[in-house]
PDB file of C-alpha atoms in Angstrom:
ATOM      1  CA  UNK A 201     110.118 243.683  74.517  1.00  0.00           C
ATOM      2  CA  UNK A 202     110.369 240.826  72.387  1.00  0.00           C
ATOM      3  CA  UNK A 203     113.974 240.428  72.782  1.00  0.00           C
ATOM      4  CA  UNK A 204     113.520 240.573  77.042  1.00  0.00           C
ATOM      5  CA  UNK A 205     111.013 237.826  76.892  1.00  0.00           C
ATOM      6  CA  UNK A 206     112.969 235.804  74.818  1.00  0.00           C
ATOM      7  CA  UNK A 207     116.006 236.277  77.351  1.00  0.00           C
ATOM      8  CA  UNK A 208     113.966 235.835  80.348  1.00  0.00           C
ATOM      9  CA  UNK A 209     112.520 232.431  79.084  1.00  0.00           C
ATOM     10  CA  UNK A 210     115.877 231.262  78.338  1.00  0.00           C
ATOM     11  CA  UNK A 211     117.278 232.437  82.024  1.00  0.00           C
ATOM     12  CA  UNK A 212     114.362 230.089  83.122  1.00  0.00           C
ATOM     13  CA  UNK A 213     115.175 227.189  81.195  1.00  0.00           C
ATOM     14  CA  UNK A 214     118.623 227.304  82.244  1.00  0.00           C
ATOM     15  CA  UNK A 215     118.025 227.553  86.029  1.00  0.00           C
ATOM     16  CA  UNK A 216     115.586 224.725  85.782  1.00  0.00           C
ATOM     17  CA  UNK A 217     118.305 222.665  84.150  1.00  0.00           C
ATOM     18  CA  UNK A 218     120.803 223.694  87.086  1.00  0.00           C
ATOM     19  CA  UNK A 219     117.887 222.601  89.570  1.00  0.00           C
ATOM     20  CA  UNK A 220     117.295 219.067  87.953  1.00  0.00           C
ATOM     21  CA  UNK A 221     121.115 218.370  87.751  1.00  0.00           C
ATOM     22  CA  UNK A 222     121.707 218.952  91.496  1.00  0.00           C
ATOM     23  CA  UNK A 223     118.509 217.304  92.785  1.00  0.00           C
ATOM     24  CA  UNK A 224     117.629 214.430  89.980  1.00  0.00           C
ATOM     25  CA  UNK A 225     113.939 213.077  90.268  1.00  0.00           C
ATOM     26  CA  UNK A 226     113.638 209.644  91.003  1.00  0.00           C
ATOM     27  CA  UNK A 227     113.415 207.021  88.226  1.00  0.00           C
ATOM     28  CA  UNK A 228     110.248 204.513  87.377  1.00  0.00           C
ATOM     29  CA  UNK A 229     112.335 201.234  88.731  1.00  0.00           C
ATOM     30  CA  UNK A 230     112.909 203.286  92.007  1.00  0.00           C
ATOM     31  CA  UNK A 231     109.351 204.039  92.405  1.00  0.00           C
ATOM     32  CA  UNK A 232     108.172 200.631  91.896  1.00  0.00           C
ATOM     33  CA  UNK A 233     110.771 199.426  94.444  1.00  0.00           C
ATOM     34  CA  UNK A 234     108.887 201.862  97.140  1.00  0.00           C
ATOM     35  CA  UNK A 235     105.753 200.610  98.904  1.00  0.00           C
ATOM     36  CA  UNK A 236     103.704 203.562  99.262  1.00  0.00           C
ATOM     37  CA  UNK A 237     100.829 201.589 101.206  1.00  0.00           C
ATOM     38  CA  UNK A 238     103.266 200.959 103.877  1.00  0.00           C
ATOM     39  CA  UNK A 239     104.805 203.435 106.119  1.00  0.00           C
ATOM     40  CA  UNK A 240     108.429 203.352 106.727  1.00  0.00           C
ATOM     41  CA  UNK A 241     109.952 201.695 109.370  1.00  0.00           C
ATOM     42  CA  UNK A 242     111.705 204.080 112.153  1.00  0.00           C
ATOM     43  CA  UNK A 243     114.424 202.626 113.914  1.00  0.00           C
ATOM     44  CA  UNK A 244     115.006 199.558 111.474  1.00  0.00           C
ATOM     45  CA  UNK A 245     117.203 198.641 108.625  1.00  0.00           C
ATOM     46  CA  UNK A 246     116.288 196.537 106.322  1.00  0.00           C
ATOM     47  CA  UNK A 247     118.831 193.276 106.022  1.00  0.00           C
ATOM     48  CA  UNK A 248     119.037 190.728 103.679  1.00  0.00           C
ATOM     49  CA  UNK A 249     119.025 187.564 106.079  1.00  0.00           C
ATOM     50  CA  UNK A 250     120.704 184.262 104.154  1.00  0.00           C
ATOM     51  CA  UNK A 251     119.884 180.891 105.736  1.00  0.00           C
ATOM     52  CA  UNK A 252     123.108 178.827 106.302  1.00  0.00           C
ATOM     53  CA  UNK A 253     123.517 176.188 104.094  1.00  0.00           C
ATOM     54  CA  UNK A 254     123.520 172.231 105.119  1.00  0.00           C
ATOM     55  CA  UNK A 255     125.758 169.839 104.039  1.00  0.00           C
ATOM     56  CA  UNK A 256     123.586 166.779 103.141  1.00  0.00           C
ATOM     57  CA  UNK A 257     126.476 164.847 102.187  1.00  0.00           C
ATOM     58  CA  UNK A 258     127.200 164.600 106.125  1.00  0.00           C
ATOM     59  CA  UNK A 259     123.418 163.820 107.241  1.00  0.00           C
ATOM     60  CA  UNK A 260     123.403 160.704 104.653  1.00  0.00           C
ATOM     61  CA  UNK A 261     126.460 159.438 105.893  1.00  0.00           C
ATOM     62  CA  UNK A 262     125.206 159.263 109.159  1.00  0.00           C
ATOM     63  CA  UNK A 263     121.799 158.140 108.547  1.00  0.00           C
ATOM     64  CA  UNK A 264     120.971 154.836 110.037  1.00  0.00           C
ATOM     65  CA  UNK A 265     119.691 152.249 107.235  1.00  0.00           C
ATOM     66  CA  UNK A 266     116.131 150.731 108.037  1.00  0.00           C
ATOM     67  CA  UNK A 267     116.424 147.168 109.373  1.00  0.00           C
ATOM     68  CA  UNK A 268     115.823 144.348 107.026  1.00  0.00           C
ATOM     69  CA  UNK A 269     113.137 142.248 107.409  1.00  0.00           C
ATOM     70  CA  UNK A 270     113.397 138.645 106.688  1.00  0.00           C
ATOM     71  CA  UNK A 271     110.844 137.041 104.965  1.00  0.00           C
ATOM     72  CA  UNK A 272     108.307 135.017 106.608  1.00  0.00           C
ATOM     73  CA  UNK A 273     108.361 131.571 105.243  1.00  0.00           C
ATOM     74  CA  UNK A 274     105.668 129.139 106.431  1.00  0.00           C
ATOM     75  CA  UNK A 275     106.655 125.554 107.422  1.00  0.00           C
ATOM     76  CA  UNK A 276     105.053 122.170 106.712  1.00  0.00           C
ATOM     77  CA  UNK A 277     102.705 120.728 109.177  1.00  0.00           C
ATOM     78  CA  UNK A 278     104.032 118.274 112.027  1.00  0.00           C
ATOM     79  CA  UNK A 279     101.599 115.757 110.444  1.00  0.00           C
ATOM     80  CA  UNK A 280     102.338 111.895 109.779  1.00  0.00           C
ATOM     81  CA  UNK A 281      99.981 110.079 107.927  1.00  0.00           C
ATOM     82  CA  UNK A 282     101.149 106.569 109.250  1.00  0.00           C
ATOM     83  CA  UNK A 283     100.537 107.293 112.737  1.00  0.00           C
ATOM     84  CA  UNK A 284      97.679 106.335 115.067  1.00  0.00           C
ATOM     85  CA  UNK A 285      95.363 109.246 116.194  1.00  0.00           C
ATOM     86  CA  UNK A 286      97.377 112.260 114.491  1.00  0.00           C
ATOM     87  CA  UNK A 287      95.889 115.283 114.996  1.00  0.00           C
ATOM     88  CA  UNK A 288      94.132 116.493 111.640  1.00  0.00           C
ATOM     89  CA  UNK A 289      96.364 118.611 109.621  1.00  0.00           C
ATOM     90  CA  UNK A 290      93.581 121.240 109.030  1.00  0.00           C
ATOM     91  CA  UNK A 291      93.483 121.788 113.136  1.00  0.00           C
ATOM     92  CA  UNK A 292      97.111 122.178 112.932  1.00  0.00           C
ATOM     93  CA  UNK A 293      97.427 124.826 110.316  1.00  0.00           C
ATOM     94  CA  UNK A 294      94.451 126.522 112.516  1.00  0.00           C
ATOM     95  CA  UNK A 295      96.666 127.036 115.346  1.00  0.00           C
ATOM     96  CA  UNK A 296     100.254 127.445 113.937  1.00  0.00           C
ATOM     97  CA  UNK A 297      99.635 128.551 110.366  1.00  0.00           C
ATOM     98  CA  UNK A 298     101.253 125.595 108.937  1.00  0.00           C
ATOM     99  CA  UNK A 299     101.205 124.148 105.125  1.00  0.00           C
ATOM    100  CA  UNK A 300      99.172 121.060 104.976  1.00  0.00           C
ATOM    101  CA  UNK A 301      99.679 118.496 101.742  1.00  0.00           C
ATOM    102  CA  UNK A 302      96.617 119.249  99.153  1.00  0.00           C
ATOM    103  CA  UNK A 303      93.746 116.679 100.000  1.00  0.00           C
ATOM    104  CA  UNK A 304      91.029 115.910  97.781  1.00  0.00           C
ATOM    105  CA  UNK A 305      87.684 117.210  98.369  1.00  0.00           C
ATOM    106  CA  UNK A 306      84.943 115.263 100.067  1.00  0.00           C
ATOM    107  CA  UNK A 307      82.796 114.613  96.751  1.00  0.00           C
ATOM    108  CA  UNK A 308      85.908 112.813  95.287  1.00  0.00           C
ATOM    109  CA  UNK A 309      86.700 109.243  95.297  1.00  0.00           C
ATOM    110  CA  UNK A 310      89.830 109.003  97.933  1.00  0.00           C
ATOM    111  CA  UNK A 311      93.055 108.278  96.697  1.00  0.00           C
ATOM    112  CA  UNK A 312      94.629 104.756  97.464  1.00  0.00           C
ATOM    113  CA  UNK A 313      96.362 104.234 101.265  1.00  0.00           C
ATOM    114  CA  UNK A 314      99.582 102.055 101.628  1.00  0.00           C
ATOM    115  CA  UNK A 315      99.393  99.087 103.502  1.00  0.00           C
ATOM    116  CA  UNK A 316     102.645  98.859 105.061  1.00  0.00           C
ATOM    117  CA  UNK A 317     102.938  95.492 106.771  1.00  0.00           C
ATOM    118  CA  UNK A 318     100.977  92.859 108.066  1.00  0.00           C
ATOM    119  CA  UNK A 319     102.491  90.733 110.940  1.00  0.00           C
ATOM    120  CA  UNK A 320     101.865  88.486 114.088  1.00  0.00           C
ATOM    121  CA  UNK A 321     102.306  90.366 117.195  1.00  0.00           C
ATOM    122  CA  UNK A 322     102.214  87.156 119.566  1.00  0.00           C
ATOM    123  CA  UNK A 323      98.191  86.793 119.958  1.00  0.00           C
ATOM    124  CA  UNK A 324      96.626  88.257 116.595  1.00  0.00           C
ATOM    125  CA  UNK A 325      97.656  89.468 112.996  1.00  0.00           C
ATOM    126  CA  UNK A 326      97.871  93.376 113.181  1.00  0.00           C
ATOM    127  CA  UNK A 327      97.701  95.263 110.185  1.00  0.00           C
ATOM    128  CA  UNK A 328      99.464  98.467 109.598  1.00  0.00           C
ATOM    129  CA  UNK A 329      98.957 101.575 107.110  1.00  0.00           C
ATOM    130  CA  UNK A 330      99.374 105.377 105.862  1.00  0.00           C
ATOM    131  CA  UNK A 331      96.810 107.698 104.793  1.00  0.00           C
ATOM    132  CA  UNK A 332      96.016 108.948 101.444  1.00  0.00           C
ATOM    133  CA  UNK A 333      96.332 112.705 100.620  1.00  0.00           C
ATOM    134  CA  UNK A 334      92.631 112.901 100.677  1.00  0.00           C
ATOM    135  CA  UNK A 335      89.378 113.324 102.617  1.00  0.00           C
ATOM    136  CA  UNK A 336      88.526 109.913 104.770  1.00  0.00           C
ATOM    137  CA  UNK A 337      85.683 108.982 106.477  1.00  0.00           C
ATOM    138  CA  UNK A 338      87.062 105.316 107.761  1.00  0.00           C
ATOM    139  CA  UNK A 339      88.905 102.365 106.648  1.00  0.00           C
ATOM    140  CA  UNK A 340      88.061  98.674 105.508  1.00  0.00           C
ATOM    141  CA  UNK A 341      90.170  95.943 106.040  1.00  0.00           C
ATOM    142  CA  UNK A 342      89.758  92.954 103.975  1.00  0.00           C
ATOM    143  CA  UNK A 343      90.989  89.468 104.264  1.00  0.00           C
ATOM    144  CA  UNK A 344      90.773  86.903 101.831  1.00  0.00           C
ATOM    145  CA  UNK A 345      88.441  89.307  99.642  1.00  0.00           C
ATOM    146  CA  UNK A 346      86.092  89.641 102.682  1.00  0.00           C
ATOM    147  CA  UNK A 347      85.479  92.581 104.803  1.00  0.00           C
ATOM    148  CA  UNK A 348      87.267  91.639 108.116  1.00  0.00           C
ATOM    149  CA  UNK A 349      87.391  95.153 110.005  1.00  0.00           C
ATOM    150  CA  UNK A 350      86.336  98.833 109.940  1.00  0.00           C
ATOM    151  CA  UNK A 351      88.400 101.165 111.454  1.00  0.00           C
ATOM    152  CA  UNK A 352      88.027 105.261 112.160  1.00  0.00           C
ATOM    153  CA  UNK A 353      89.553 107.591 110.051  1.00  0.00           C
ATOM    154  CA  UNK A 354      92.390 108.918 112.622  1.00  0.00           C
ATOM    155  CA  UNK A 355      93.605 105.189 112.814  1.00  0.00           C
ATOM    156  CA  UNK A 356      96.512 103.785 111.090  1.00  0.00           C
ATOM    157  CA  UNK A 357      96.686  99.931 112.583  1.00  0.00           C
ATOM    158  CA  UNK A 358      94.228  97.405 113.615  1.00  0.00           C
ATOM    159  CA  UNK A 359      94.231  93.657 114.892  1.00  0.00           C
ATOM    160  CA  UNK A 360      92.631  91.101 112.391  1.00  0.00           C
ATOM    161  CA  UNK A 361      92.213  88.018 114.756  1.00  0.00           C
ATOM    162  CA  UNK A 362      93.970  84.936 113.392  1.00  0.00           C
ATOM    163  CA  UNK A 363      94.040  84.110 109.769  1.00  0.00           C
ATOM    164  CA  UNK A 364      95.630  81.218 107.688  1.00  0.00           C
ATOM    165  CA  UNK A 365      99.273  82.011 106.086  1.00  0.00           C
ATOM    166  CA  UNK A 366      99.605  83.408 102.409  1.00  0.00           C
ATOM    167  CA  UNK A 367      96.316  84.985 102.790  1.00  0.00           C
ATOM    168  CA  UNK A 368      95.712  88.475 101.013  1.00  0.00           C
ATOM    169  CA  UNK A 369      94.952  91.580 103.374  1.00  0.00           C
ATOM    170  CA  UNK A 370      93.864  94.393 101.678  1.00  0.00           C
ATOM    171  CA  UNK A 371      92.723  98.121 103.075  1.00  0.00           C
ATOM    172  CA  UNK A 372      90.456 100.402 101.195  1.00  0.00           C
ATOM    173  CA  UNK A 373      89.699 104.055 101.967  1.00  0.00           C
ATOM    174  CA  UNK A 374      85.999 105.359 102.156  1.00  0.00           C
ATOM    175  CA  UNK A 375      84.255 108.533 102.113  1.00  0.00           C
ATOM    176  CA  UNK A 376      80.977 109.671 101.124  1.00  0.00           C
ATOM    177  CA  UNK A 377      82.150 109.538  97.299  1.00  0.00           C
ATOM    178  CA  UNK A 378      83.132 106.033  97.318  1.00  0.00           C
ATOM    179  CA  UNK A 379      86.167 103.445  98.386  1.00  0.00           C
ATOM    180  CA  UNK A 380      89.359 103.877  96.850  1.00  0.00           C
ATOM    181  CA  UNK A 381      91.214 100.997  94.953  1.00  0.00           C
ATOM    182  CA  UNK A 382      92.896  98.426  97.419  1.00  0.00           C
ATOM    183  CA  UNK A 383      96.465  98.282  98.668  1.00  0.00           C
ATOM    184  CA  UNK A 384      97.367  94.475  99.630  1.00  0.00           C
ATOM    185  CA  UNK A 385     100.202  92.548 101.070  1.00  0.00           C
ATOM    186  CA  UNK A 386     100.493  88.621 101.788  1.00  0.00           C
ATOM    187  CA  UNK A 387     100.021  87.666 105.304  1.00  0.00           C
ATOM    188  CA  UNK A 388     103.412  85.549 105.347  1.00  0.00           C
ATOM    189  CA  UNK A 389     103.736  82.258 107.494  1.00  0.00           C
ATOM    190  CA  UNK A 390     105.042  82.546 110.591  1.00  0.00           C
ATOM    191  CA  UNK A 391     108.577  80.846 111.553  1.00  0.00           C
ATOM    192  CA  UNK A 392     108.222  77.381 111.460  1.00  0.00           C
ATOM    193  CA  UNK A 393     111.332  77.112 113.622  1.00  0.00           C
ATOM    194  CA  UNK A 394     109.915  78.702 116.862  1.00  0.00           C
ATOM    195  CA  UNK A 395     108.430  75.431 117.841  1.00  0.00           C
ATOM    196  CA  UNK A 396     111.528  73.399 117.497  1.00  0.00           C
ATOM    197  CA  UNK A 397     113.601  76.463 119.164  1.00  0.00           C
ATOM    198  CA  UNK A 398     110.883  76.286 122.143  1.00  0.00           C
ATOM    199  CA  UNK A 399     111.354  72.465 122.188  1.00  0.00           C
ATOM    200  CA  UNK A 400     114.998  72.285 122.336  1.00  0.00           C
ATOM    201  CA  UNK A 401     115.433  75.536 124.921  1.00  0.00           C
ATOM    202  CA  UNK A 402     112.948  73.216 127.125  1.00  0.00           C
ATOM    203  CA  UNK A 403     114.415  70.166 126.753  1.00  0.00           C
ATOM    204  CA  UNK A 404     117.776  71.813 127.740  1.00  0.00           C
ATOM    205  CA  UNK A 405     116.339  73.311 131.088  1.00  0.00           C
ATOM    206  CA  UNK A 406     114.874  70.206 131.820  1.00  0.00           C
ATOM    207  CA  UNK A 407     118.203  68.215 131.539  1.00  0.00           C
ATOM    208  CA  UNK A 408     120.019  70.994 133.555  1.00  0.00           C
ATOM    209  CA  UNK A 409     117.197  70.885 136.354  1.00  0.00           C
ATOM    210  CA  UNK A 410     117.975  66.970 136.479  1.00  0.00           C
ATOM    211  CA  UNK A 411     121.555  67.208 136.561  1.00  0.00           C
ATOM    212  CA  UNK A 412     121.422  69.484 139.227  1.00  0.00           C
ATOM    213  CA  UNK A 413     118.993  67.303 141.196  1.00  0.00           C
ATOM    214  CA  UNK A 414     121.342  64.250 140.647  1.00  0.00           C
ATOM    215  CA  UNK A 415     124.110  66.294 141.789  1.00  0.00           C
ATOM    216  CA  UNK A 416     122.633  67.352 145.175  1.00  0.00           C
ATOM    217  CA  UNK A 417     121.499  63.419 145.733  1.00  0.00           C
ATOM    218  CA  UNK A 418     124.706  62.341 145.192  1.00  0.00           C
ATOM    219  CA  UNK A 419     126.028  64.544 147.878  1.00  0.00           C
ATOM    220  CA  UNK A 420     123.358  63.976 150.177  1.00  0.00           C
ATOM    221  CA  UNK A 421     124.130  60.054 149.733  1.00  0.00           C
ATOM    222  CA  UNK A 422     128.225  60.538 150.266  1.00  0.00           C
ATOM    223  CA  UNK A 423     127.093  62.862 153.518  1.00  0.00           C
ATOM    224  CA  UNK A 424     125.072  60.084 155.063  1.00  0.00           C
ATOM    225  CA  UNK A 425     127.650  57.296 154.459  1.00  0.00           C
ATOM    226  CA  UNK A 426     130.833  59.635 156.009  1.00  0.00           C
ATOM    227  CA  UNK A 427     128.226  60.339 158.719  1.00  0.00           C
ATOM    228  CA  UNK A 428     127.651  56.242 159.632  1.00  0.00           C
ATOM    229  CA  UNK A 429     131.416  55.246 159.118  1.00  0.00           C
ATOM    230  CA  UNK A 430     132.414  58.010 161.689  1.00  0.00           C
ATOM    231  CA  UNK A 431     129.616  56.545 163.942  1.00  0.00           C
ATOM    232  CA  UNK A 432     130.891  53.088 163.526  1.00  0.00           C
ATOM    233  CA  UNK A 433     134.506  53.853 164.262  1.00  0.00           C
ATOM    234  CA  UNK A 434     133.466  55.929 167.481  1.00  0.00           C
ATOM    235  CA  UNK A 435     131.695  52.589 168.585  1.00  0.00           C
ATOM    236  CA  UNK A 436     134.396  50.603 167.905  1.00  0.00           C
ATOM    237  CA  UNK A 437     136.588  52.682 170.164  1.00  0.00           C
ATOM    238  CA  UNK A 438     134.706  52.392 173.028  1.00  0.00           C
ATOM    239  CA  UNK A 439     133.965  48.867 173.382  1.00  0.00           C
TER     240      UNK A 439
END
């Protein structure tokens, strides 16, 4: 009886081994790949899509480089400190964004202006100067150490009337803080030969005029004599 049980158990084990050999159970890795929550899709197969690789070197060759920007360089303002009625440099800077020369503040004594010339223009003596790089409210021109005239801040020249030769002329820049140092020039004597030249030219013109009158008078007298001789000759023939 016991031998029959052992034989039956042995035969059952052999059958079980044969059955498992023909239909293997799924492994743990195969169970992990299967999604039990998602039902299998019918009619479609699972495929792996590969995106095409792009040639980035070709893209780099065809890429257009961005345009280079030239740096913006500001220019100096068209401001001449030696011209009359010049537009203030601050106004030019506001309108054209140009660069102005540095100026001292209104609470500082202005720098010295530059007196460029003192000359005779035919009717009076005229002084000309250049403005300093400072805040200026007016200009004072002195003659012989005394104030002669005061000019506006935008003026760079002015008449001083008549004065003696070899007189010292100075210009001073003024603002609320005080007066600048003086810039001086000695007024040179006028050319003394001008009256002599004028007299010589006038004498030459007078001599030419007298010579012309003498020639006209001589031709007139000659013509009268010819007419008189012709009339006498005609009278003699008639007699």
